[in-house]
Short mmCIF file of C-alpha atoms and ligand atoms in Angstrom, two decimals:
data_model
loop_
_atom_site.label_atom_id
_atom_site.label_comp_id
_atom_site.label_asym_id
_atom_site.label_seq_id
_atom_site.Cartn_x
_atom_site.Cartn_y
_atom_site.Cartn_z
CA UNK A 20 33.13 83.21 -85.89
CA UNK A 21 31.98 86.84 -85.25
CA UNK A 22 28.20 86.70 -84.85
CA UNK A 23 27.92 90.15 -83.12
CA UNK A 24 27.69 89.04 -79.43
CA UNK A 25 29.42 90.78 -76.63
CA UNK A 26 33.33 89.75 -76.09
CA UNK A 27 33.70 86.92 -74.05
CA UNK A 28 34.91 86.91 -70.22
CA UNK A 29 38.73 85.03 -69.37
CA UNK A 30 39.10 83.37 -66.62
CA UNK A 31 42.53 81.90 -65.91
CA UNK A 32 43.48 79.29 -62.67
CA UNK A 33 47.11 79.14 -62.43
CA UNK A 34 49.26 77.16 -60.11
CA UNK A 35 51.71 74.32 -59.80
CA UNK A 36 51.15 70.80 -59.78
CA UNK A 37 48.31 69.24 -57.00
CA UNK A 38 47.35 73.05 -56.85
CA UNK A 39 43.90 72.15 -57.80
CA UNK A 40 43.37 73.82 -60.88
CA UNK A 41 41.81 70.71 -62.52
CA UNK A 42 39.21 70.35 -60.00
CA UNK A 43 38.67 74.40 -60.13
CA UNK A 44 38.40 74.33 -64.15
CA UNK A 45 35.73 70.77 -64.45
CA UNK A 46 33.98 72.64 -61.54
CA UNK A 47 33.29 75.60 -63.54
CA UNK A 48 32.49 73.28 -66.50
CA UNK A 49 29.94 71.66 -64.50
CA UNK A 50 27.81 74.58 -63.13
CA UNK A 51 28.06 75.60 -67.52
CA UNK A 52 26.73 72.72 -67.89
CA UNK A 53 23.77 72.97 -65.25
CA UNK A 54 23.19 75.88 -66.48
CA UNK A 55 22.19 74.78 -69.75
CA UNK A 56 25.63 76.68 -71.70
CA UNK A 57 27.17 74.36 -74.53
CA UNK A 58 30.48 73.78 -72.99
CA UNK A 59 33.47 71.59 -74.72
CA UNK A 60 36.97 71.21 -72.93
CA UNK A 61 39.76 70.71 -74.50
CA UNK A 62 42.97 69.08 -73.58
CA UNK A 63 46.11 68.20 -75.31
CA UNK A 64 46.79 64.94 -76.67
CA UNK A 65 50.47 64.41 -75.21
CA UNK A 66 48.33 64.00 -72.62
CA UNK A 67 47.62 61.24 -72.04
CA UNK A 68 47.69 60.50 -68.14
CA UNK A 69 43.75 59.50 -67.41
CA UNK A 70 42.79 58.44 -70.87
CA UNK A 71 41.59 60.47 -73.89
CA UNK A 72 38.35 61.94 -73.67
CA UNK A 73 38.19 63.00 -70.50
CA UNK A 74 39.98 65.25 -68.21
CA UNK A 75 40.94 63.52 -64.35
CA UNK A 76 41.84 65.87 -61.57
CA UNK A 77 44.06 63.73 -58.79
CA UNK A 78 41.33 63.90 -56.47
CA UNK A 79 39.38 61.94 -59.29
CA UNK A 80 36.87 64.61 -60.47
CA UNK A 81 36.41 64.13 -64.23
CA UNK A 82 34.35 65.66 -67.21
CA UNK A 83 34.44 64.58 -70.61
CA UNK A 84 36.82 66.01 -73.33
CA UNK A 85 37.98 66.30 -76.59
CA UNK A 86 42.23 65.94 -77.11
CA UNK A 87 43.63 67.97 -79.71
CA UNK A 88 47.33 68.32 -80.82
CA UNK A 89 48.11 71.84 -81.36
CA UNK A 90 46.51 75.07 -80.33
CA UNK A 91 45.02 75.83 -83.73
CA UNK A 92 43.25 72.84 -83.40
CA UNK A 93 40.91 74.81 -80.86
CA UNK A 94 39.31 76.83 -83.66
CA UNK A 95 38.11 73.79 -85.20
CA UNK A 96 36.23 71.90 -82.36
CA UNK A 97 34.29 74.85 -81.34
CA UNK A 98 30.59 74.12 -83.14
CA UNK A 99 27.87 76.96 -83.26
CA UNK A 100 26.16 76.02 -80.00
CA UNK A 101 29.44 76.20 -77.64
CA UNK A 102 29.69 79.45 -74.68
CA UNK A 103 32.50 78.35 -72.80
CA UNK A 104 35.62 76.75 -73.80
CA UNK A 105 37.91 75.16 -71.40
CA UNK A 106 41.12 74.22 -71.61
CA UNK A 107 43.13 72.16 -69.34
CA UNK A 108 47.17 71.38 -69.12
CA UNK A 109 47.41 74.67 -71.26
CA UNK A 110 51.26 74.34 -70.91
CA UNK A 111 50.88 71.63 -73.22
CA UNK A 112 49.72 74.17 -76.09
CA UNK A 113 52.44 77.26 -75.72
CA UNK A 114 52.54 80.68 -76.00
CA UNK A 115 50.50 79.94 -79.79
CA UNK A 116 47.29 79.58 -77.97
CA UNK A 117 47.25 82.87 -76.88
CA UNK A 118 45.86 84.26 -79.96
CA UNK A 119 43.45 81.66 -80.14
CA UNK A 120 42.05 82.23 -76.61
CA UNK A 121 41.91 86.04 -77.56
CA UNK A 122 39.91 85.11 -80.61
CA UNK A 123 37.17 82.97 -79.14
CA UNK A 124 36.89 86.08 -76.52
CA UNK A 125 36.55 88.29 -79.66
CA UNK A 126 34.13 85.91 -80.97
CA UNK A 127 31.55 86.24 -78.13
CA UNK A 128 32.61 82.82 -76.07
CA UNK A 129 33.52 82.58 -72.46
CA UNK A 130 37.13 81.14 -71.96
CA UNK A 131 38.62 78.99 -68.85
CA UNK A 132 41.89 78.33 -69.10
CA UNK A 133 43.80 75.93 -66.43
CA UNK A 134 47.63 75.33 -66.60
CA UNK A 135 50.70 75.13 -64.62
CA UNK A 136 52.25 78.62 -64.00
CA UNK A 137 55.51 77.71 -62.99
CA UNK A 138 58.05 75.14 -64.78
CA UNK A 139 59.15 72.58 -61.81
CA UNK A 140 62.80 74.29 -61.99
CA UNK A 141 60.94 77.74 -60.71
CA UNK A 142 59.91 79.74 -63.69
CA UNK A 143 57.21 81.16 -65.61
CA UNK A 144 55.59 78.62 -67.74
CA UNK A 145 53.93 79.98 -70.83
CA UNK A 146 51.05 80.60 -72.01
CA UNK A 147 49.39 81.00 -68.48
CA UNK A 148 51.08 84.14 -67.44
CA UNK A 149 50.88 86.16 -70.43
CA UNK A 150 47.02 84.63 -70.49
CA UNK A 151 46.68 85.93 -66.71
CA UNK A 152 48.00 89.23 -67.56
CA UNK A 153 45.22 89.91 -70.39
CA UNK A 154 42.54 87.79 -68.22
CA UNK A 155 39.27 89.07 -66.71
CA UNK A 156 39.41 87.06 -63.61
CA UNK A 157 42.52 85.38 -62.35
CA UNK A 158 42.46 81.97 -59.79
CA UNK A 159 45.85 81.44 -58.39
CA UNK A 160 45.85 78.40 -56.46
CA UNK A 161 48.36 77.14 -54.09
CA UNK A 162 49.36 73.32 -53.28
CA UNK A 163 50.27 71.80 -49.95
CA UNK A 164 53.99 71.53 -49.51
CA UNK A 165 55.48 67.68 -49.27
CA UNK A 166 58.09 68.67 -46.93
CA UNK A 167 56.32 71.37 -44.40
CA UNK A 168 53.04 71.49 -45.41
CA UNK A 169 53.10 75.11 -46.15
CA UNK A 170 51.69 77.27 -49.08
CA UNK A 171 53.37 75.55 -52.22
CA UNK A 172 53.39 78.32 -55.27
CA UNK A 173 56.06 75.30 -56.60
CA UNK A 174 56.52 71.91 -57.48
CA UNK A 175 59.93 69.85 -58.22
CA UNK A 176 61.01 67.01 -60.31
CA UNK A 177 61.60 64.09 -57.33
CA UNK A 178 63.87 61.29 -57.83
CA UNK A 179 62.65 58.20 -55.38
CA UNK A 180 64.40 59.53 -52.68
CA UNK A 181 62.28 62.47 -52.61
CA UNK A 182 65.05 64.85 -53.48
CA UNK A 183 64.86 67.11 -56.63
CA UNK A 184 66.61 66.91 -59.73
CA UNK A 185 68.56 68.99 -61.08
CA UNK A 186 67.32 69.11 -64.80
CA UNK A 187 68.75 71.47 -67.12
CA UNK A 188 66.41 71.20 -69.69
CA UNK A 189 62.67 70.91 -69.56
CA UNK A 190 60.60 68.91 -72.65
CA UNK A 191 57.42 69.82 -72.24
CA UNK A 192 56.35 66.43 -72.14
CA UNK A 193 58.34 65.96 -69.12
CA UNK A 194 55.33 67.95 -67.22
CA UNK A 195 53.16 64.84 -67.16
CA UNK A 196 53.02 62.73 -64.48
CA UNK A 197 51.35 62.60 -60.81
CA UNK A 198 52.34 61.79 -57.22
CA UNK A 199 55.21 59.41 -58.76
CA UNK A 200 57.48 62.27 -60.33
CA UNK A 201 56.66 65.40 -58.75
CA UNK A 202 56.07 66.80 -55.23
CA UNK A 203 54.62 70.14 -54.46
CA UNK A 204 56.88 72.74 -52.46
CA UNK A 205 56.76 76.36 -50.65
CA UNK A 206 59.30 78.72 -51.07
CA UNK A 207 61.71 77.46 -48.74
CA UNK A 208 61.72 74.06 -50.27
CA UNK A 209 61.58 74.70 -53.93
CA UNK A 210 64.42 73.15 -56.18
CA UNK A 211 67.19 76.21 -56.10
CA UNK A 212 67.43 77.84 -59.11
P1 ADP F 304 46.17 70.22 -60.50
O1 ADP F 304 45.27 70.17 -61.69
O2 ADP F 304 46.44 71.62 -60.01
O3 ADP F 304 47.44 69.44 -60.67
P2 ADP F 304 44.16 68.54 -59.33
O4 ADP F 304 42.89 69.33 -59.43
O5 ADP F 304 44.39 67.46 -60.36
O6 ADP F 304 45.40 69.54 -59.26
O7 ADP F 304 44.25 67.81 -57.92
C1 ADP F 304 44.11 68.48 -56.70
C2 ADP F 304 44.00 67.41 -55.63
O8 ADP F 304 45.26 66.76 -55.49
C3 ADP F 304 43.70 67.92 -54.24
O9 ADP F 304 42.32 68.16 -54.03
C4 ADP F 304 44.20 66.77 -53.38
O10 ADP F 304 43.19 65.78 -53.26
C5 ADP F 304 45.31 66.15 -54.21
N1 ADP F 304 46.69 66.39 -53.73
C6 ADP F 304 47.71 65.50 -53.77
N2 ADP F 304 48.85 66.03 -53.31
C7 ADP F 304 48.59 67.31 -52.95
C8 ADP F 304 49.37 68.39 -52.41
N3 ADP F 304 50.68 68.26 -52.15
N4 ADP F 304 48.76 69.58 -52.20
C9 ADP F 304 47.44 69.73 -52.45
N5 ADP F 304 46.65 68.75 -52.96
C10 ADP F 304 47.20 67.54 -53.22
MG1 MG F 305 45.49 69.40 -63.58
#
């Protein structure tokens, strides 16, 4: 994969759910692409909330993208003509695509990474804080808070009432879903640990 080019630039958007990051990451994709830079993004297949082949932000933006079921995976879709990977959901992957981002940087490509930074019981969700901690550039994007309408660094579980629950354990595959299942909250709202 080493061709002799210059290490590649990381550029991490963090946040929890509704934050935006979707809309941050297919917006960077797009000016790539405009720009004339073979681009791929890559999601994971669990998923599987708009469709495969495409990434959906909730606001509707969308590019096109390839779903792949473990971080390894990466490696392989990346063909000779691609300068910017982007991955979306990274949560989905875990902390083993942290030595895959670092070796398409190595490699000479441009990296966006987009994930949840926070679990929606109030901690750090890896891989996106260890990635933000070895990152170039670092987006950390807040959501609107359901209940106040403040800065929301969080999000919570919501059972149809609208109040959290209290989940002890958290399946990663428990992180998909949209307005339904999870609300964003500030500080002063956020399920208490
Ligand atoms: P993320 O990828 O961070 O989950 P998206 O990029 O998919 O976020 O969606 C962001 C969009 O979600 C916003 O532009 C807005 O239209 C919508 N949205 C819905 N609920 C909220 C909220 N509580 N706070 C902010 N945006 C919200
Ligand atoms: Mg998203």
């Amino acid at each position: 994969m080493d061709d002799g080019r210059a290490p590649g630039h990381l550029t991490v958007v963090g946040g929890p759910m509704f934050a935006g990051k979707t809309e941050e990451l297919v917006r960077r994709v797009h000016r790539a692409q405009i720009a004339g830079r073979g681009t791929v993004v890559v999601t994971h297949v669990l998923d599987t909330r708009y469709g495969t082949g495409r990434v959906a932000s909730h606001s509707g933006v969308v590019a096109e993208s390839l779903a792949v079921d473990d971080a390894g995976a990466v490696r392989g879709i990346v063909t000779p003509d691609v300068r910017l990977v982007a991955v979306d959901e990274a949560q989905f992957f875990g902390p083993g695509l942290v030595p895959v981002v670092l070796d398409l940087l190595d490699a000479g490509l441009d990296v966006v990474v987009a994930g949840l930074s926070v679990t929606y019981d109030g901690w750090p969700f890896e891989p996106v804080p260890a990635l933000m901690a070895v990152a170039e550039s670092v987006v950390k994007l807040t959501a609107v808070c359901s209940v106040c309408g403040r800065d929301a660094a969080y999000h919570v579980r919501a059972s149809d009432g609208g109040s959290p629950v209290d989940d002890a354990v958290v399946p990663v595959a428990a992180h998909v879903g949209g307005t339904e299942s999870y609300q964003a909250r500030c500080r002063a709202h956020r399920t208490p640990r």
